[in-house]
Coordinates of C-alpha atoms and ligand atoms in Angstrom, one line a residue:
X250 CA 0.1 0.3 0.0
X251 CA 2.8 2.6 0.8
X252 CA 4.5 1.6 -2.5
X253 CA 0.8 2.3 -4.3
X254 CA 0.6 5.8 -2.4
X255 CA 4.0 6.7 -3.4
X256 CA 3.0 5.9 -7.0
X257 CA 0.0 8.2 -6.3
X258 CA 2.6 10.8 -5.6
X259 CA 5.1 10.1 -8.4
X260 CA 2.0 10.5 -11.1
X261 CA 0.6 13.6 -9.3
X262 CA 4.1 15.1 -8.9
X263 CA 5.1 14.0 -12.6
X264 CA 1.6 15.8 -14.0
X265 CA 2.4 19.1 -12.4
X266 CA 6.0 18.8 -13.3
X267 CA 4.6 18.4 -17.1
X268 CA 2.1 21.5 -16.9
X269 CA 5.2 23.4 -15.4
X270 CA 7.3 22.6 -18.3
X271 CA 4.4 23.5 -21.2
X272 CA 3.1 26.5 -19.1
X273 CA 6.8 28.3 -18.3
X274 CA 9.3 25.7 -20.0
X275 CA 10.7 24.1 -16.6
X276 CA 13.1 21.5 -17.2
X277 CA 11.1 18.3 -17.2
X278 CA 13.4 15.5 -15.5
X279 CA 12.3 12.9 -17.3
X280 CA 13.1 14.4 -20.6
X281 CA 16.4 15.7 -18.9
X282 CA 17.4 12.0 -18.1
X283 CA 16.9 11.2 -21.4
X284 CA 19.0 14.1 -22.9
X285 CA 21.8 12.5 -20.3
X286 CA 21.3 9.3 -21.6
X287 CA 21.7 10.7 -25.5
X288 CA 24.9 11.6 -24.3
X289 CA 25.8 7.8 -23.7
X290 CA 25.0 7.0 -27.9
X291 CA 28.5 9.3 -28.0
X292 CA 29.9 6.1 -27.1
X293 CA 30.8 4.0 -30.6
X294 CA 29.8 0.3 -29.4
X295 CA 26.7 1.4 -27.8
X296 CA 25.6 3.7 -30.7
X297 CA 25.9 0.7 -33.1
X298 CA 24.3 -1.5 -30.7
X299 CA 20.9 0.5 -30.6
X300 CA 21.0 1.3 -34.7
X301 CA 21.3 -2.3 -34.7
X302 CA 18.7 -3.4 -32.4
X303 CA 16.2 -0.5 -33.2
X304 CA 17.2 0.2 -36.8
X305 CA 17.2 4.5 -37.6
X306 CA 14.8 6.8 -36.8
X307 CA 12.7 7.1 -33.6
X308 CA 12.4 3.7 -32.2
X309 CA 15.5 3.7 -30.2
X310 CA 14.3 7.3 -28.9
X311 CA 10.9 5.9 -27.9
X312 CA 11.9 2.6 -26.5
X313 CA 14.9 5.1 -24.5
X314 CA 12.2 7.4 -23.4
X315 CA 9.8 4.9 -22.2
X316 CA 12.6 3.0 -20.3
X317 CA 13.4 6.7 -18.8
X318 CA 9.5 7.0 -17.9
X319 CA 9.6 3.7 -16.0
X320 CA 13.1 4.8 -14.2
X321 CA 11.6 7.9 -13.2
X322 CA 8.2 6.8 -12.3
X323 CA 9.8 3.2 -10.8
X324 CA 12.5 5.3 -9.0
X325 CA 9.7 8.0 -7.3
X326 CA 7.7 4.8 -6.4
X327 CA 10.5 3.1 -4.8
X328 CA 11.9 6.0 -2.9
X329 CA 8.5 7.0 -1.6
X330 CA 7.6 3.5 -0.7
X331 CA 10.5 2.7 1.1
X332 CA 11.0 6.2 3.1
X333 CA 8.7 8.7 4.9
X334 CA 8.3 12.3 2.9
X335 CA 11.1 14.2 4.3
X336 CA 13.6 11.6 3.2
X337 CA 12.4 11.0 -0.2
X338 CA 12.3 14.4 -1.2
X339 CA 15.8 14.7 0.0
X340 CA 17.0 11.6 -1.9
X341 CA 15.0 12.9 -4.9
X342 CA 16.6 16.5 -4.6
X343 CA 20.1 15.0 -4.2
X344 CA 19.6 12.0 -7.2
X345 CA 17.9 14.7 -9.7
X346 CA 21.1 17.2 -8.9
X347 CA 22.6 14.8 -11.4
X348 CA 20.6 15.6 -14.4
X349 CA 18.7 18.8 -13.7
X350 CA 19.8 22.2 -12.1
X351 CA 19.7 22.5 -8.4
X352 CA 16.7 24.6 -8.3
X353 CA 14.6 22.2 -10.1
X354 CA 15.9 19.5 -8.0
X355 CA 15.1 21.2 -4.8
X356 CA 11.5 22.0 -6.2
X357 CA 10.9 18.3 -7.3
X358 CA 12.3 17.3 -3.8
X359 CA 10.3 19.3 -1.5
X360 CA 6.9 18.9 -3.8
X361 CA 7.3 15.1 -3.3
X362 CA 7.9 15.5 0.1
X363 CA 4.5 17.4 0.6
X364 CA 2.7 15.1 -1.9
X365 CA 4.0 11.9 -0.5
X366 CA 2.8 13.0 3.2
X367 CA -0.2 14.7 1.9
X368 CA -1.2 11.4 -0.3
X369 CA -0.1 9.2 2.8
X370 CA -2.3 11.2 5.1
X371 CA -5.1 11.2 3.3
X372 CA -5.1 7.5 2.3
X373 CA -3.0 5.7 4.9
X374 CA -4.9 3.5 7.5
X375 CA -5.4 5.5 10.6
X376 CA -5.6 2.6 13.0
X377 CA -2.9 3.9 15.4
X378 CA -1.4 0.2 16.2
X379 CA -4.8 -1.2 16.8
X380 CA -3.9 -3.2 13.8
X381 CA -0.6 -5.8 13.5
X382 CA -0.3 -5.0 9.9
X383 CA -0.2 -1.1 10.2
X384 CA 3.6 -1.2 11.5
X385 CA 4.5 -0.2 7.6
X386 CA 2.1 2.6 7.3
X387 CA 2.3 4.7 10.1
X388 CA 4.9 7.1 10.2
X389 CA 6.8 6.2 13.5
X390 CA 9.0 8.9 15.2
X391 CA 11.8 7.2 17.4
X392 CA 10.5 7.2 20.5
X393 CA 7.8 4.5 19.7
X394 CA 4.9 6.8 19.2
X395 CA 2.8 6.8 16.3
X396 CA 2.6 10.3 14.7
X397 CA -1.3 10.2 13.3
X398 CA -0.7 11.3 9.6
X399 CA -3.8 13.6 9.8
X400 CA -3.0 15.9 12.6
X401 CA -3.4 16.3 16.1
X402 CA -0.8 15.3 18.9
X403 CA 1.2 12.2 18.4
X404 CA -0.4 9.2 20.0
X405 CA 1.3 7.2 22.3
X406 CA 1.8 3.4 21.3
X407 CA 0.7 1.2 24.4
X408 CA 1.0 -2.0 23.4
X409 CA 2.7 -2.7 20.3
X410 CA 0.6 -5.9 19.2
X411 CA -3.0 -6.3 19.1
X412 CA -4.7 -7.5 22.1
X413 CA -7.7 -10.0 22.1
X414 CA -9.3 -7.0 24.6
X415 CA -8.9 -4.4 22.0
X416 CA -10.6 -6.8 19.3
X417 CA -13.5 -7.6 22.2
X418 CA -14.1 -4.0 22.4
X419 CA -14.4 -3.5 18.7
X420 CA -11.9 -1.4 18.3
X421 CA -10.8 -3.8 14.9
X422 CA -13.8 -3.4 13.5
X423 CA -14.7 0.9 14.1
X424 CA -11.9 1.5 11.6
X425 CA -12.5 -1.4 9.1
X426 CA -15.2 0.5 7.3
X427 CA -12.9 3.7 6.6
X428 CA -9.9 1.5 5.7
X429 CA -11.3 -0.6 3.7
X430 CA -12.7 2.9 1.8
X431 CA -9.3 4.0 1.9
X432 CA -8.2 1.2 0.3
X433 CA -10.4 1.4 -2.4
X434 CA -9.8 5.1 -3.2
X435 CA -6.0 4.1 -3.2
X436 CA -6.6 1.5 -5.6
X437 CA -8.7 3.5 -7.9
X438 CA -6.3 6.4 -7.6
X439 CA -3.6 4.1 -8.3
X440 CA -4.9 2.6 -11.5
X441 CA -5.9 6.0 -12.7
X442 CA -2.2 6.9 -12.4
X443 CA -1.1 3.6 -14.4
X444 CA -4.2 4.9 -16.8
X445 CA -2.5 8.3 -17.3
X446 CA 1.0 7.1 -17.3
X447 CA 0.0 4.9 -20.3
X448 CA -2.3 7.4 -21.7
X449 CA 0.5 9.9 -21.4
X450 CA 3.0 7.5 -23.4
X451 CA 1.0 6.5 -25.8
X452 CA -0.1 10.1 -26.9
X453 CA 3.4 11.2 -26.8
X454 CA 4.2 8.6 -29.5
X455 CA 0.9 7.7 -31.4
X456 CA -1.1 10.7 -33.0
X457 CA 1.5 13.3 -31.9
X458 CA 3.7 12.8 -34.9
X459 CA 0.9 12.7 -36.9
X460 CA -0.8 15.8 -36.3
X461 CA 2.8 17.7 -36.1
X462 CA 3.2 16.6 -39.9
X463 CA -0.2 17.1 -41.2
X464 CA 1.0 20.8 -41.7
X465 CA 3.5 19.1 -44.5
X466 CA 0.6 18.4 -46.7
X467 CA 1.1 20.6 -50.0
X468 CA -0.3 20.7 -53.0
X469 CA 2.5 22.7 -55.4
X470 CA 1.0 23.6 -58.3
X471 CA 2.4 20.0 -60.2
X472 CA 4.7 17.4 -60.0
X473 CA 8.0 17.8 -58.5
X474 CA 11.0 18.2 -60.6
X475 CA 13.0 14.8 -61.3
X476 CA 15.2 14.2 -58.2
X477 CA 13.2 16.4 -55.6
X478 CA 12.4 14.8 -52.8
X479 CA 8.4 15.4 -51.6
X480 CA 8.3 16.8 -48.1
X481 CA 6.2 14.1 -47.0
X482 CA 9.2 11.7 -47.9
X483 CA 11.5 13.7 -46.4
X484 CA 13.7 12.2 -44.0
X485 CA 13.7 13.1 -40.5
X486 CA 16.4 13.1 -37.7
X487 CA 15.9 15.1 -34.6
X488 CA 17.7 15.2 -31.2
X489 CA 13.9 15.9 -29.4
X490 CA 11.4 13.4 -29.5
X491 CA 8.8 14.4 -32.6
X492 CA 6.5 15.4 -30.1
X493 CA 8.6 17.6 -28.1
X494 CA 10.0 19.3 -31.2
X495 CA 9.9 23.1 -30.6
X496 CA 6.4 24.4 -32.5
X497 CA 7.3 27.9 -33.1
X498 CA 4.5 30.5 -32.9
X499 CA 5.4 32.7 -36.0
X500 CA 4.3 35.7 -35.0
X501 CA 6.2 36.3 -31.8
X502 CA 9.2 34.7 -33.4
X503 CA 12.3 36.9 -33.7
X504 CA 16.0 36.3 -34.9
X505 CA 18.3 37.4 -32.6
X506 CA 21.9 38.4 -33.9
X507 CA 24.2 39.2 -31.0
X508 CA 27.4 39.2 -29.8
X509 CA 30.5 41.3 -31.5
X510 CA 28.6 42.6 -33.9
X511 CA 28.2 46.3 -34.2
X512 CA 24.3 46.7 -34.8
X513 CA 22.5 43.8 -32.8
X514 CA 19.4 42.8 -34.9
X515 CA 15.7 41.4 -33.6
X516 CA 14.3 40.6 -36.7
X517 CA 10.4 39.3 -37.4
X518 CA 9.6 37.2 -40.5
X519 CA 8.3 40.3 -41.6
X520 CA 11.8 41.9 -41.4
X521 CA 13.0 39.2 -43.4
X522 CA 11.6 40.0 -46.5
X523 CA 14.4 43.0 -47.3
X524 CA 16.9 40.6 -47.6
X525 CA 17.6 39.3 -51.1
X526 CA 15.8 36.0 -51.9
X527 CA 17.5 33.1 -53.1
X528 CA 15.9 30.0 -54.5
X529 CA 18.3 27.0 -54.4
X530 CA 17.7 23.3 -54.8
X531 CA 20.0 21.4 -52.3
X532 CA 20.6 18.5 -50.8
X533 CA 20.6 17.2 -47.0
X534 CA 22.4 14.6 -45.6
X535 CA 22.7 13.0 -41.9
X536 CA 26.1 12.2 -40.4
X537 CA 24.4 8.8 -38.8
X538 CA 23.1 7.9 -42.3
X539 CA 25.0 4.2 -43.0
X540 CA 25.9 3.3 -46.5
X541 CA 23.1 3.3 -48.5
X542 CA 20.4 4.5 -46.1
X543 CA 17.8 6.5 -46.3
X544 CA 18.5 9.8 -44.1
X545 CA 19.1 12.1 -47.0
X546 CA 17.1 14.1 -49.4
X547 CA 17.0 16.7 -52.4
X548 CA 14.7 19.9 -52.1
X549 CA 14.2 23.4 -53.6
X550 CA 14.6 26.3 -50.6
X551 CA 14.1 29.8 -50.9
X552 CA 15.4 31.7 -48.3
X553 CA 18.4 34.6 -48.1
X554 CA 22.1 34.7 -47.7
X555 CA 23.8 34.8 -44.2
X556 CA 26.4 37.2 -45.7
X557 CA 24.0 39.5 -46.3
X558 CA 22.3 39.6 -42.8
X559 CA 25.8 39.7 -41.1
X560 CA 27.0 42.3 -43.6
X561 CA 23.5 44.2 -42.0
X562 CA 24.9 43.7 -38.6
X563 CA 28.2 44.3 -39.0
X564 CA 30.8 42.2 -37.9
X565 CA 33.2 43.4 -35.0
X566 CA 36.8 42.9 -35.5
X567 CA 37.5 39.8 -32.7
X568 CA 34.8 38.0 -33.9
X569 CA 36.0 34.2 -34.5
X570 CA 32.9 32.1 -34.0
X571 CA 29.4 31.4 -35.3
X572 CA 26.7 30.3 -32.5
X573 CA 23.5 29.0 -33.6
X574 CA 21.0 29.0 -31.4
X575 CA 17.4 27.3 -31.8
X576 CA 14.4 27.1 -30.2
X577 CA 14.9 23.4 -29.0
X578 CA 17.8 24.2 -27.0
X579 CA 20.4 22.5 -30.0
X580 CA 23.4 24.9 -30.8
X581 CA 26.1 24.6 -33.0
X582 CA 29.1 26.6 -34.4
X583 CA 31.0 27.5 -37.4
X584 CA 34.3 29.6 -37.9
X585 CA 33.4 32.8 -38.8
X586 CA 35.2 32.9 -42.3
X587 CA 33.3 30.2 -43.4
X588 CA 30.5 31.7 -42.0
X589 CA 31.0 34.8 -44.1
X590 CA 30.9 32.7 -47.5
X591 CA 27.9 33.5 -49.7
X592 CA 26.7 29.8 -49.9
X593 CA 25.2 29.6 -46.6
X594 CA 21.4 30.1 -46.8
X595 CA 18.8 31.0 -44.3
X596 CA 15.8 29.3 -45.6
X597 CA 12.1 29.4 -45.1
X598 CA 10.3 27.7 -47.6
X599 CA 11.0 24.0 -48.9
X600 CA 9.3 22.5 -52.3
X601 CA 6.9 25.5 -52.5
X602 CA 5.4 26.0 -48.9
X603 CA 6.7 27.2 -45.8
X604 CA 8.9 25.1 -43.5
X605 CA 6.6 22.9 -41.5
X606 CA 6.8 22.2 -37.7
X607 CA 9.0 19.0 -38.3
X608 CA 11.6 20.4 -40.9
X609 CA 12.3 23.5 -38.9
X610 CA 9.6 26.5 -39.2
X611 CA 9.9 29.1 -39.5
X612 CA 13.9 29.4 -40.4
X613 CA 16.8 27.0 -40.9
X614 CA 20.0 26.9 -42.5
X615 CA 21.7 25.3 -45.0
X616 CA 25.7 25.1 -45.1
X617 CA 26.9 23.3 -48.5
X618 CA 29.1 20.7 -47.7
X619 CA 28.4 20.0 -44.3
X620 CA 26.1 17.3 -42.5
X621 CA 22.9 18.1 -41.4
X622 CA 23.8 18.7 -38.1
X623 CA 25.8 21.5 -38.5
X624 CA 22.8 23.0 -40.2
X625 CA 20.2 23.8 -37.6
X626 CA 16.3 24.2 -37.9
X627 CA 14.4 26.6 -35.8
X628 CA 16.6 29.0 -35.3
X629 CA 16.1 31.4 -32.8
X630 CA 19.8 33.1 -32.6
X631 CA 23.2 33.9 -34.2
X632 CA 25.6 35.0 -32.1
X633 CA 29.2 35.9 -33.0
X634 CA 32.1 35.4 -30.2
X635 CA 35.7 35.0 -30.1
X636 CA 35.7 31.6 -28.7
X637 CA 34.6 28.3 -30.0
X638 CA 31.0 26.6 -28.3
X639 CA 31.0 23.0 -29.6
X640 CA 27.5 22.0 -30.8
X641 CA 25.1 19.4 -29.7
X642 CA 26.3 16.3 -31.3
X643 CA 29.9 17.5 -31.2
X644 CA 30.1 17.4 -27.3
X645 CA 28.2 13.7 -27.7
X646 CA 31.7 12.9 -30.0
X647 CA 30.6 13.6 -33.3
X648 CA 32.7 15.5 -36.1
X649 CA 33.7 18.9 -35.4
X650 CA 33.4 19.7 -39.1
X651 CA 31.0 17.0 -40.1
X652 CA 31.8 17.3 -43.8
X653 CA 29.9 15.5 -45.9
X654 CA 31.9 12.0 -47.5
X655 CA 31.7 11.1 -51.1
X656 CA 28.5 8.6 -51.1
X657 CA 26.7 6.9 -53.6
X658 CA 23.5 4.7 -53.2
X659 CA 21.4 2.2 -55.4
X660 CA 17.4 2.6 -55.2
X661 CA 16.6 0.2 -58.1
X662 CA 16.6 -2.6 -57.5
X663 CA 15.7 -1.9 -54.1
X664 CA 17.9 -3.4 -51.5
X665 CA 15.1 -5.0 -49.4
X666 CA 14.0 -7.9 -51.8
X667 CA 15.4 -6.7 -54.7
X668 CA 13.3 -8.0 -57.6
X669 CA 14.5 -8.3 -61.5
X670 CA 13.3 -10.4 -64.0
X671 CA 15.6 -12.4 -66.3
X672 CA 15.5 -11.1 -69.9
X673 CA 13.1 -7.9 -69.2
X674 CA 15.2 -4.6 -70.0
X675 CA 15.5 -2.4 -67.2
X676 CA 18.1 -0.3 -65.1
X677 CA 19.9 0.2 -61.9
X678 CA 19.4 3.4 -60.6
X679 CA 20.6 5.8 -57.8
X680 CA 21.8 8.9 -56.7
X681 CA 25.3 10.3 -55.5
X682 CA 26.3 12.9 -53.4
X683 CA 29.4 14.8 -52.3
X684 CA 28.4 18.0 -50.4
X685 CA 29.7 21.1 -52.1
X686 CA 31.6 18.9 -54.8
X687 CA 30.4 17.8 -57.8
X688 CA 30.4 14.3 -58.9
X689 CA 32.4 13.4 -61.8
X690 CA 31.6 9.7 -62.3
X691 CA 29.9 7.0 -60.7
X692 CA 30.4 3.4 -61.5
X693 CA 28.3 -0.3 -61.4
X694 CA 29.6 -3.6 -61.3
X695 CA 27.1 -6.6 -61.0
X696 CA 30.0 -9.2 -60.4
X697 CA 31.2 -8.1 -57.0
X698 CA 33.7 -5.9 -58.0
X699 CA 35.4 -7.9 -60.9
X700 CA 34.2 -5.4 -63.4
X701 CA 33.0 -1.6 -63.3
X702 CA 30.7 0.1 -66.0
X703 CA 30.4 4.0 -66.1
X704 CA 26.9 4.8 -65.2
X705 CA 24.9 7.7 -67.0
X706 CA 24.8 10.6 -64.8
X707 CA 22.1 13.3 -64.6
X708 CA 23.4 16.3 -64.9
X709 CA 21.7 17.9 -61.5
X710 CA 20.1 21.3 -62.3
X711 CA 22.4 22.9 -59.3
X712 CA 25.6 22.8 -57.5
X713 CA 24.7 21.5 -54.5
X714 CA 21.7 19.0 -55.5
X715 CA 22.7 14.8 -55.6
X716 CA 23.3 13.7 -58.9
X717 CA 20.8 11.2 -59.8
X718 CA 22.6 8.0 -62.3
X719 CA 21.5 4.9 -64.1
X720 CA 22.8 2.2 -65.8
X721 CA 21.0 0.1 -68.3
X722 CA 20.6 -3.6 -67.3
X723 CA 19.0 -6.8 -69.3
X724 CA 20.1 -10.1 -66.8
X725 CA 20.0 -13.0 -67.6
X726 CA 19.0 -16.0 -64.5
X727 CA 21.1 -16.0 -61.8
X728 CA 22.8 -14.2 -58.7
X729 CA 24.4 -10.8 -58.5
X730 CA 26.7 -8.9 -56.4
X731 CA 25.8 -5.1 -57.5
X732 CA 27.7 -2.4 -56.0
X733 CA 28.2 1.4 -56.9
X734 CA 31.2 3.9 -56.6
X735 CA 31.3 7.4 -57.3
X736 CA 33.5 9.7 -58.0
X737 CA 34.6 13.6 -57.9
X738 CA 37.7 14.3 -60.1
X739 CA 40.6 12.7 -58.8
X740 CA 38.7 11.9 -55.5
X741 CA 37.5 8.1 -55.6
X742 CA 34.5 6.9 -53.0
X743 CA 36.6 5.7 -50.0
X744 CA 36.3 1.5 -50.1
X745 CA 36.8 1.2 -46.5
X746 CA 33.7 0.4 -44.7
X747 CA 33.6 2.9 -41.7
X748 CA 30.7 3.3 -39.4
X749 CA 28.5 7.1 -39.2
X750 CA 30.2 7.7 -35.8
X751 CA 32.2 10.2 -35.7
X752 CA 32.7 11.2 -39.1
X753 CA 30.0 9.8 -41.2
X754 CA 29.8 6.0 -42.8
X755 CA 32.2 5.1 -45.8
X756 CA 31.8 2.0 -47.9
X757 CA 30.1 1.0 -51.2
X758 CA 26.9 0.0 -51.2
X759 CA 26.3 -3.3 -52.4
X760 CA 24.0 -6.1 -52.2
X761 CA 23.1 -9.2 -54.0
X762 CA 20.1 -9.7 -56.3
X763 CA 18.7 -13.1 -57.2
X764 CA 17.3 -12.8 -61.0
X765 CA 14.8 -15.7 -62.1
Ligands
LIG140 N1 17.4 22.5 -33.7 C1 17.6 21.3 -34.1 N2 18.3 21.7 -35.5 C2 18.8 20.3 -36.1 C3 18.5 19.4 -35.4 C4 18.0 19.1 -34.0 O1 18.0 18.0 -33.1 N3 17.7 20.4 -33.7 N4 19.0 18.0 -36.1 C5 19.8 18.1 -37.1 C6 20.3 16.8 -37.6 S1 21.2 15.6 -36.9 C7 19.9 16.6 -39.1 S2 20.6 15.3 -39.9 C8 19.1 17.6 -39.5 C9 17.7 17.2 -40.4 O2 16.7 17.8 -40.6 P1 15.4 17.0 -41.4 O3 14.9 16.3 -40.4 O4 14.6 17.9 -41.7 O5 15.9 16.2 -42.6 O6 18.6 18.7 -38.6 C10 19.7 19.2 -38.1 N5 19.3 20.1 -37.3
LIG141 MO1 22.2 14.0 -38.5

């Protein structure tokens, strides 16, 4: 019963905490715990293990967050069940110092203490020693007296055990009715807590994602140009669980330009219109994309040049780094020299529609040649500094520069159960990409690398878009080991297999096709 009451207190505390998180952005412990745990993914073996078990995308994160929730609620229940309010509160405070600021830890410690005492006072059986089974339920002080959890002076415990006389006097029966009522209430509240916890988790992972991406459904006046990824199929990677991605209010949003600038700026979405619009087709790739993986997309963006904004703000002499700030607390940095080049775009439109929540509304940055981790979404601030402040993933062991590796991928036939019919004229197709550098040649093998044939390249419309390629193929029945490799001038795609962490995956995309 003590544990059930602690469970109720834990649920109430979590609910209050979550409301505070929504209302005033107070750090939410389960989310903090989750953030601390993602740091562990900086350990290569762990990262690989998690990705092997759960694949890419949100699967691993959902598992981790569920684990964290269980840990959080279970931990509170255990603490609250083992010790009385004050001690439990103190333990909560001390343990939370590991992953939250001290004032949050203090607030939660005190709140849990009060909640636990409150719940115990309301729901604990009131028999002061009348029943032999109440020892665990009463709060006893060292003098052996029992402090009534309700109110009033401590009651001296005369006999420690129930006496037959007490039974005869009916003492036991007098309290039986309210006790069972309390027991029922406790059970109901505890069950309610379980429903709330389950509901919370399913709301988090169920429909939440769909509503967030519903805004992505766009009808651009016709079919997209060849090789452009529809927003609905755009890859998605986030440090946040999708329901916790920031939902920015466009009317209140400001882009702050601060630090070592002559004229600090605070720009509304309207203000951005004064910058010269630039439209460009660009490919974005995630550093954790494995060889042949899906975490790469290509779109048509509209925005303006970072260099124009920096000119308006006026860069001060001592500035050496540009620090990006984002609505979700994500940060990244870039040496100022790179930041001043005019190929960096701040974009608000993808494939003809404003960025949706998932992909960075209202503004994100595109930096050619770098992986997605260097390019924050939901940006809120640009700060110029004289010292570097390593970014979110850099602090967790990922590449500092995060420059895109030369890569190529086979899309047709599909790697998962590839189907090709003997004697039917078909083609092997795919894409190749090298960030800000051009693809000059793509070669395909169907015999495990004994011979290579040059594929036909589809010249990209812009410099920073991927290069589609295809090779006609009319196979006879048999088993084919197909693979692809790309070239950029004298640079050849790395043949050695390397894991994504820390510099991005390398190696050839290859698999076996059975033709019958
Ligand atoms: N604010 C913010 N920006 C971010 C991230 C993030 O978690 N928060 N993730 C980065 C990573 S690792 C990648 S690969 C791209 C993914 O962008 P997309 O999901 O729109 O494809 O966003 C980048 N920008
Ligand atoms: Mo990424």
